[in-house]
Tab-separated table of C-alpha atoms in Angstrom:
chain	number	residue	atom	x	y	z
A	1	MET	CA	-0.742	-5.716	38.665
A	2	LYS	CA	-4.397	-3.555	37.655
A	3	GLN	CA	-1.971	-2.511	34.472
A	4	ALA	CA	-1.009	-6.254	33.860
A	5	LEU	CA	-4.898	-7.963	34.303
A	6	LEU	CA	-5.466	-4.883	31.630
A	7	SER	CA	-3.483	-5.771	29.157
A	8	ILE	CA	-3.914	-9.655	29.578
A	9	CYS	CA	-7.959	-8.728	28.844
A	10	ALA	CA	-7.032	-6.499	26.432
A	11	ALA	CA	-4.909	-9.558	24.483
A	12	ALA	CA	-7.727	-11.579	24.728
A	13	LEU	CA	-9.880	-9.258	23.754
A	14	GLY	CA	-7.997	-9.095	20.592
A	15	LEU	CA	-7.977	-12.773	20.355
A	16	THR	CA	-11.962	-13.288	20.633
A	17	MET	CA	-11.627	-10.906	17.799
A	18	ALA	CA	-9.920	-12.313	15.426
A	19	GLY	CA	-11.128	-15.612	16.304
A	20	GLN	CA	-14.794	-14.060	15.730
A	21	ALA	CA	-13.451	-12.779	12.094
A	22	SER	CA	-11.947	-16.419	11.482
A	23	ALA	CA	-14.723	-18.110	11.908
A	24	ALA	CA	-17.687	-16.491	10.570
A	25	GLY	CA	-15.652	-15.723	8.049
A	26	THR	CA	-14.236	-11.906	6.929
A	27	LEU	CA	-16.636	-11.485	4.415
A	28	GLU	CA	-19.817	-11.744	6.619
A	29	THR	CA	-17.912	-10.008	9.153
A	30	VAL	CA	-17.611	-6.649	7.076
A	31	LYS	CA	-20.773	-6.936	5.660
A	32	ALA	CA	-22.384	-7.499	8.725
A	33	ARG	CA	-21.110	-4.435	10.602
A	34	GLY	CA	-22.331	-2.850	7.101
A	35	LYS	CA	-18.275	-1.167	6.556
A	36	LEU	CA	-14.735	-2.218	5.496
A	37	VAL	CA	-12.382	-1.363	8.443
A	38	CYS	CA	-8.767	-0.550	6.914
A	39	GLY	CA	-5.909	-0.086	8.457
A	40	VAL	CA	-3.143	2.695	6.353
A	41	SER	CA	-0.459	5.191	7.253
A	42	LEU	CA	-0.612	7.744	9.937
A	43	ALA	CA	-0.564	10.075	7.282
A	44	THR	CA	1.750	9.952	4.227
A	45	PRO	CA	0.928	12.417	1.263
A	46	GLY	CA	0.105	10.351	-1.974
A	47	PHE	CA	-0.232	6.799	0.018
A	48	ALA	CA	-3.030	7.990	2.855
A	49	ALA	CA	-3.222	10.937	4.616
A	50	PRO	CA	-6.683	13.238	5.212
A	51	ASP	CA	-7.554	16.284	3.123
A	52	ASP	CA	-8.214	19.646	3.923
A	53	LYS	CA	-11.942	18.754	4.658
A	54	GLY	CA	-10.567	15.337	6.450
A	55	ARG	CA	-11.492	12.405	3.905
A	56	MET	CA	-8.576	10.410	3.817
A	57	GLN	CA	-7.139	10.643	0.309
A	58	GLY	CA	-3.955	8.605	-1.389
A	59	PHE	CA	-3.161	5.027	-3.099
A	60	ASP	CA	-3.013	3.193	-0.147
A	61	ALA	CA	-6.372	4.445	0.924
A	62	ASP	CA	-8.068	4.063	-3.089
A	63	ILE	CA	-7.341	0.507	-2.371
A	64	CYS	CA	-9.354	-0.049	0.823
A	65	ARG	CA	-12.461	1.743	-1.377
A	66	SER	CA	-11.997	-1.098	-4.419
A	67	ILE	CA	-12.452	-3.524	-2.063
A	68	ALA	CA	-15.201	-2.155	-0.306
A	69	ALA	CA	-16.814	-1.066	-3.406
A	70	ALA	CA	-16.482	-4.453	-4.186
A	71	VAL	CA	-18.416	-5.843	-1.110
A	72	PHE	CA	-20.995	-3.389	-0.683
A	73	GLY	CA	-20.889	-1.137	-4.336
A	74	ASP	CA	-19.906	2.104	-2.452
A	75	GLY	CA	-16.183	2.267	-2.334
A	76	ASP	CA	-17.029	5.073	0.801
A	77	LYS	CA	-18.313	2.464	3.407
A	78	VAL	CA	-14.765	2.326	4.412
A	79	GLU	CA	-13.485	3.225	8.068
A	80	PHE	CA	-9.947	4.122	7.832
A	81	VAL	CA	-7.870	3.090	10.939
A	82	PRO	CA	-4.115	4.456	11.239
A	83	THR	CA	-1.724	2.516	12.171
A	84	ASN	CA	1.735	2.768	12.738
A	85	ILE	CA	5.176	0.511	11.776
A	86	ASN	CA	5.398	-1.720	15.416
A	87	THR	CA	1.515	-1.738	15.266
A	88	ARG	CA	-0.168	-2.434	12.188
A	89	PHE	CA	0.764	-6.141	11.900
A	90	GLN	CA	-0.745	-6.656	15.237
A	91	ALA	CA	-3.970	-4.513	13.985
A	92	LEU	CA	-4.624	-7.140	11.182
A	93	GLN	CA	-3.842	-10.113	13.257
A	94	SER	CA	-6.350	-8.816	16.501
A	95	GLY	CA	-9.216	-9.092	13.971
A	96	GLU	CA	-9.354	-4.308	14.915
A	97	ILE	CA	-8.875	-3.934	10.743
A	98	ASP	CA	-10.188	-6.283	7.980
A	99	VAL	CA	-7.104	-5.507	5.202
A	100	LEU	CA	-4.170	-4.042	5.529
A	101	SER	CA	-3.416	-1.089	2.552
A	102	ARG	CA	-0.246	0.374	4.611
A	103	GLN	CA	2.956	0.257	2.238
A	104	THR	CA	3.752	-2.817	3.771
A	105	THR	CA	6.699	-4.975	1.501
A	106	HIS	CA	5.422	-9.099	1.492
A	107	THR	CA	8.758	-10.476	2.637
A	108	PHE	CA	8.941	-13.854	3.100
A	109	SER	CA	9.209	-13.942	6.749
A	110	ARG	CA	6.085	-11.784	7.137
A	111	ASP	CA	4.527	-14.742	4.838
A	112	ALA	CA	5.336	-17.728	6.748
A	113	SER	CA	5.882	-16.554	10.145
A	114	LEU	CA	2.883	-13.577	11.091
A	115	GLY	CA	-0.249	-15.755	10.333
A	116	LEU	CA	-1.068	-13.259	7.374
A	117	ASP	CA	-1.667	-13.612	3.591
A	118	PHE	CA	-0.234	-11.056	0.644
A	119	GLY	CA	-2.264	-9.823	-2.121
A	120	PRO	CA	-1.220	-8.631	-5.233
A	121	THR	CA	1.858	-6.308	-5.397
A	122	VAL	CA	0.065	-2.925	-6.334
A	123	PHE	CA	3.359	-0.790	-6.285
A	124	TYR	CA	6.948	-2.022	-6.825
A	125	ASP	CA	9.545	-0.166	-5.344
A	126	GLY	CA	12.849	-0.366	-3.996
A	127	GLN	CA	15.182	1.184	-0.587
A	128	GLY	CA	16.620	4.628	-1.650
A	129	LEU	CA	17.902	7.448	0.011
A	130	MET	CA	17.853	11.166	0.285
A	131	VAL	CA	20.238	13.358	1.109
A	132	ALA	CA	20.204	17.704	1.458
A	133	LYS	CA	21.502	18.716	-2.096
A	134	SER	CA	23.783	21.461	-0.404
A	135	LEU	CA	25.561	17.660	1.180
A	136	GLY	CA	26.888	17.565	-2.308
A	137	VAL	CA	26.507	13.841	-2.539
A	138	THR	CA	26.048	11.918	-5.934
A	139	SER	CA	25.756	8.471	-4.316
A	140	ALA	CA	24.820	6.559	-1.754
A	141	LYS	CA	28.382	4.989	-1.800
A	142	GLU	CA	29.607	8.156	-0.515
A	143	LEU	CA	27.494	8.443	2.752
A	144	THR	CA	30.001	6.086	4.493
A	145	GLU	CA	30.741	7.559	8.089
A	146	ALA	CA	27.395	9.186	7.876
A	147	ALA	CA	24.207	9.210	10.151
A	148	ILE	CA	21.070	8.490	8.826
A	149	CYS	CA	17.532	8.346	9.709
A	150	THR	CA	14.950	5.774	9.404
A	151	LEU	CA	12.346	4.302	11.360
A	152	PRO	CA	11.603	0.701	13.280
A	153	GLY	CA	9.460	-2.232	12.164
A	154	THR	CA	11.006	-2.529	8.741
A	155	THR	CA	12.969	-3.603	6.407
A	156	THR	CA	15.458	-1.001	5.991
A	157	ALA	CA	18.034	-1.184	8.959
A	158	GLN	CA	18.843	-4.324	7.123
A	159	ASN	CA	18.856	-3.467	3.707
A	160	ILE	CA	21.217	-0.005	4.200
A	161	SER	CA	23.280	-2.735	6.520
A	162	ASP	CA	24.249	-5.284	3.744
A	163	PHE	CA	24.723	-2.370	1.932
A	164	PHE	CA	27.095	-0.911	3.243
A	165	ARG	CA	28.716	-4.303	4.663
A	166	ALA	CA	29.285	-4.980	0.265
A	167	ILE	CA	30.767	-1.807	0.210
A	168	ASN	CA	32.782	-2.133	3.372
A	169	GLY	CA	31.275	1.129	4.829
A	170	LYS	CA	30.380	1.975	8.266
A	171	PHE	CA	27.064	4.279	8.972
A	172	GLU	CA	25.133	5.680	12.140
A	173	LEU	CA	21.801	4.340	12.207
A	174	VAL	CA	19.379	6.780	14.101
A	175	VAL	CA	16.255	5.378	14.520
A	176	PHE	CA	12.660	7.307	15.259
A	177	GLU	CA	10.097	5.871	16.713
A	178	SER	CA	7.552	8.129	14.651
A	179	PRO	CA	7.002	8.963	10.893
A	180	ASP	CA	7.514	13.121	12.118
A	181	GLU	CA	10.434	12.518	14.007
A	182	ASN	CA	12.073	10.672	12.015
A	183	ARG	CA	11.179	13.503	8.875
A	184	ALA	CA	11.766	16.880	11.492
A	185	ALA	CA	15.616	14.970	12.303
A	186	PHE	CA	16.579	14.745	8.455
A	187	TYR	CA	14.996	18.475	7.901
A	188	SER	CA	16.771	19.566	10.302
A	189	GLY	CA	20.997	18.540	9.651
A	190	ARG	CA	20.574	15.406	12.760
A	191	CYS	CA	21.053	13.210	9.834
A	192	GLU	CA	22.625	13.802	6.406
A	193	ALA	CA	20.242	11.255	5.053
A	194	ILE	CA	17.282	9.498	5.480
A	195	THR	CA	16.501	5.849	3.647
A	196	SER	CA	12.958	4.169	2.846
A	197	ASP	CA	10.941	3.513	0.199
A	198	ARG	CA	12.182	5.407	-2.969
A	199	SER	CA	8.236	6.424	-3.163
A	200	ASP	CA	8.226	6.938	0.786
A	201	LEU	CA	11.149	9.455	0.307
A	202	ALA	CA	9.475	11.258	-2.371
A	203	SER	CA	6.659	12.189	-0.184
A	204	ILE	CA	8.790	12.839	2.577
A	205	ARG	CA	10.369	14.919	-0.209
A	206	ALA	CA	7.347	16.814	-0.884
A	207	VAL	CA	6.598	17.606	2.150
A	208	ALA	CA	9.544	19.900	3.256
A	209	ASN	CA	9.584	23.678	3.856
A	210	ASN	CA	11.884	23.658	0.676
A	211	PRO	CA	11.308	20.360	-1.650
A	212	ASP	CA	14.266	21.455	-4.296
A	213	ASP	CA	16.528	21.107	-1.505
A	214	TYR	CA	16.981	17.774	-1.194
A	215	VAL	CA	17.536	14.660	-3.799
A	216	VAL	CA	17.321	10.669	-4.181
A	217	LEU	CA	20.664	9.130	-4.786
A	218	PRO	CA	19.990	7.054	-8.019
A	219	GLU	CA	20.764	3.774	-5.963
A	220	THR	CA	17.918	1.223	-5.430
A	221	ILE	CA	19.259	-0.575	-2.768
A	222	SER	CA	16.589	-3.839	-2.831
A	223	LYS	CA	13.582	-4.935	-3.775
A	224	GLU	CA	10.315	-3.617	-2.005
A	225	PRO	CA	6.929	-5.021	-3.296
A	226	LEU	CA	4.031	-3.258	-1.618
A	227	ALA	CA	0.868	-5.213	-1.155
A	228	PRO	CA	-2.336	-4.856	1.214
A	229	ALA	CA	-2.220	-8.121	3.826
A	230	PHE	CA	-5.015	-10.051	5.111
A	231	ARG	CA	-5.736	-12.760	7.539
A	232	GLN	CA	-4.699	-16.395	6.949
A	233	ASN	CA	-7.049	-18.820	6.759
A	234	ASP	CA	-10.038	-16.873	4.786
A	235	SER	CA	-9.383	-17.613	1.510
A	236	ASN	CA	-12.882	-16.474	0.125
A	237	TRP	CA	-11.443	-12.611	1.739
A	238	GLY	CA	-8.102	-13.306	0.055
A	239	ASP	CA	-9.410	-14.196	-2.873
A	240	ILE	CA	-11.722	-10.642	-2.287
A	241	VAL	CA	-8.614	-8.462	-1.869
A	242	SER	CA	-6.767	-9.896	-4.614
A	243	TRP	CA	-9.487	-9.996	-7.581
A	244	SER	CA	-10.380	-6.127	-6.244
A	245	VAL	CA	-6.744	-5.025	-7.217
A	246	TRP	CA	-6.568	-7.368	-9.998
A	247	LEU	CA	-9.643	-5.852	-11.254
A	248	LEU	CA	-7.839	-2.698	-11.093
A	249	MET	CA	-5.219	-3.945	-13.528
A	250	ALA	CA	-7.364	-5.445	-15.682
A	251	ALA	CA	-9.758	-2.516	-15.930
A	252	GLU	CA	-6.900	-0.001	-17.582
A	253	GLU	CA	-5.416	-2.574	-19.588
A	254	LYS	CA	-9.409	-2.522	-21.177
A	255	GLY	CA	-9.529	0.854	-21.259
A	256	ILE	CA	-12.364	1.421	-18.929
A	257	THR	CA	-12.418	4.427	-16.645
A	258	GLN	CA	-14.080	5.855	-13.683
A	259	ALA	CA	-15.328	8.004	-17.092
A	260	ASN	CA	-16.433	5.868	-19.434
A	261	VAL	CA	-17.753	2.781	-17.551
A	262	ASP	CA	-21.256	3.088	-17.898
A	263	GLU	CA	-21.087	3.517	-21.639
A	264	MET	CA	-18.677	0.463	-21.642
A	265	LEU	CA	-21.328	-1.904	-20.154
A	266	LYS	CA	-22.304	-1.985	-24.326
A	267	SER	CA	-18.992	-3.033	-25.372
A	268	GLU	CA	-18.960	-6.528	-27.495
A	269	ASP	CA	-15.642	-7.278	-26.019
A	270	PRO	CA	-16.365	-10.121	-23.647
A	271	ASP	CA	-13.608	-9.929	-21.116
A	272	VAL	CA	-15.251	-6.279	-20.427
A	273	GLN	CA	-18.699	-7.771	-19.968
A	274	ARG	CA	-17.283	-10.049	-17.772
A	275	MET	CA	-15.622	-7.610	-15.797
A	276	LEU	CA	-18.516	-5.415	-15.875
A	277	GLY	CA	-20.777	-7.749	-14.677
A	278	ALA	CA	-23.135	-7.410	-18.085
A	279	THR	CA	-22.414	-11.573	-18.842
A	280	GLU	CA	-21.819	-14.345	-16.747
A	281	GLU	CA	-22.181	-14.906	-12.901
A	282	LEU	CA	-18.475	-14.031	-11.261
A	283	GLY	CA	-19.326	-12.190	-8.499
A	284	LYS	CA	-21.374	-14.466	-7.346
A	285	MET	CA	-18.322	-16.659	-7.057
A	286	LEU	CA	-16.780	-14.408	-4.472
A	287	GLY	CA	-20.081	-14.097	-2.590
A	288	LEU	CA	-20.021	-10.471	-4.496
A	289	ASP	CA	-22.826	-9.052	-6.238
A	290	ASN	CA	-21.941	-9.185	-10.149
A	291	ASN	CA	-21.497	-6.065	-10.646
A	292	TRP	CA	-18.532	-6.160	-8.020
A	293	GLY	CA	-16.565	-4.589	-11.161
A	294	TYR	CA	-18.489	-2.006	-12.537
A	295	SER	CA	-18.664	-0.982	-8.485
A	296	ILE	CA	-15.123	-0.479	-8.539
A	297	ILE	CA	-13.869	1.631	-11.364
A	298	LYS	CA	-17.037	2.940	-10.795
A	299	SER	CA	-15.934	4.061	-7.394
A	300	VAL	CA	-12.110	4.876	-7.903
A	301	GLY	CA	-11.548	4.430	-11.905
A	302	ASN	CA	-8.561	2.086	-12.837
A	303	TYR	CA	-4.865	1.178	-11.382
A	304	GLY	CA	-3.738	4.208	-13.687
A	305	GLU	CA	-6.002	7.025	-12.744
A	306	VAL	CA	-5.166	5.508	-8.995
A	307	PHE	CA	-1.709	6.132	-9.170
A	308	GLU	CA	-1.913	9.668	-11.531
A	309	ARG	CA	-4.327	10.426	-9.493
A	310	ASN	CA	-2.348	10.399	-6.105
A	311	LEU	CA	1.572	9.506	-6.880
A	312	GLY	CA	2.064	10.847	-11.005
A	313	GLU	CA	4.208	12.973	-12.250
A	314	GLY	CA	0.867	16.144	-11.423
A	315	THR	CA	1.125	15.272	-8.314
A	316	ARG	CA	3.815	16.917	-5.038
A	317	LEU	CA	5.583	13.115	-5.614
A	318	GLY	CA	5.768	13.804	-9.115
A	319	LEU	CA	6.756	9.432	-9.759
A	320	THR	CA	7.130	8.035	-12.948
A	321	ARG	CA	5.321	4.875	-13.704
A	322	GLY	CA	8.237	3.180	-13.864
A	323	PRO	CA	7.862	-0.890	-13.219
A	324	ASN	CA	4.425	-0.158	-12.300
A	325	ALA	CA	2.709	0.611	-15.527
A	326	LEU	CA	1.247	-1.978	-17.469
A	327	TRP	CA	2.954	-5.676	-18.911
A	328	ASN	CA	2.789	-4.138	-22.463
A	329	ALA	CA	4.005	-0.722	-21.387
A	330	GLY	CA	7.117	-1.891	-20.005
A	331	GLY	CA	6.004	-2.579	-16.711
A	332	LEU	CA	5.322	-5.567	-14.197
A	333	ILE	CA	1.389	-4.595	-13.137
A	334	TYR	CA	-0.641	-7.791	-14.978
A	335	SER	CA	-3.497	-9.044	-13.825
A	336	PRO	CA	-4.563	-12.888	-14.233
A	337	PRO	CA	-7.551	-13.520	-16.587
A	338	ILE	CA	-11.036	-12.792	-15.316
A	339	ARG	CA	-12.746	-15.427	-16.651
């Protein structure tokens, strides 16, 4: 009985927090608190994981910092809240976090049924499978009858089922509750393969004792557009999240970097002037200071810098840009005009 009452109270508190955030507007709530609260992964190298000094590093973490920089002029005014796969959406719905930046796929059902909206796609991904090289497998189609490790509460189970159904193959899905358990089971040989987004597989491979012992198979079996999420019915906050992301992309296209942003304030390019707040007053339209764009680039750099620093070929993950290159370089990364 006592436990039931505690659960009811916790749920009521969550609804109250969400109601307060909605009534005041998330921007006002964040400003009054003095920091952004951003939901990230528990520990996924390349996307969100603390370094040896305890500072959160990663692609998703830098998306959080870009939003904090837009609001406060300081990308470090953010609290990172690790969320697991099963609780990430509840944390956002309840008001525990202001935005979710956590390798989350934008899907129809999530958009339409969870009371959430999604910002721009920050990483175009797709589901894949990884095996030990010693298995001698070169294609996912050879994994019929294999045990495959994965996590619950994601799109991966449906995708892998659809894939094997299409080739009339059978498999055993072995589900683990935590990323650590999932990785350990795969490394130990409990499963012949592990399936997740290809970027996540690169992270799993990178933290193995012998990364070269594993290979990601060539098939991409789904589309997984990863995007930040926020609560519905707060269009101003949604605009801030979305335009913070788009600003990163537009800055790369215009050649604005963390190193040259001060010099670019003198640019005669009208687009650059607007982005950095040298002319017009676009920031006021969002309820932000006019130098919001400058603050983002000064804090984290442009989209390309965020990608290369955390995920690129010079990192442990070693990812190429692929579809995450700018639109004018053969990719899909594209910002609406900032004007």
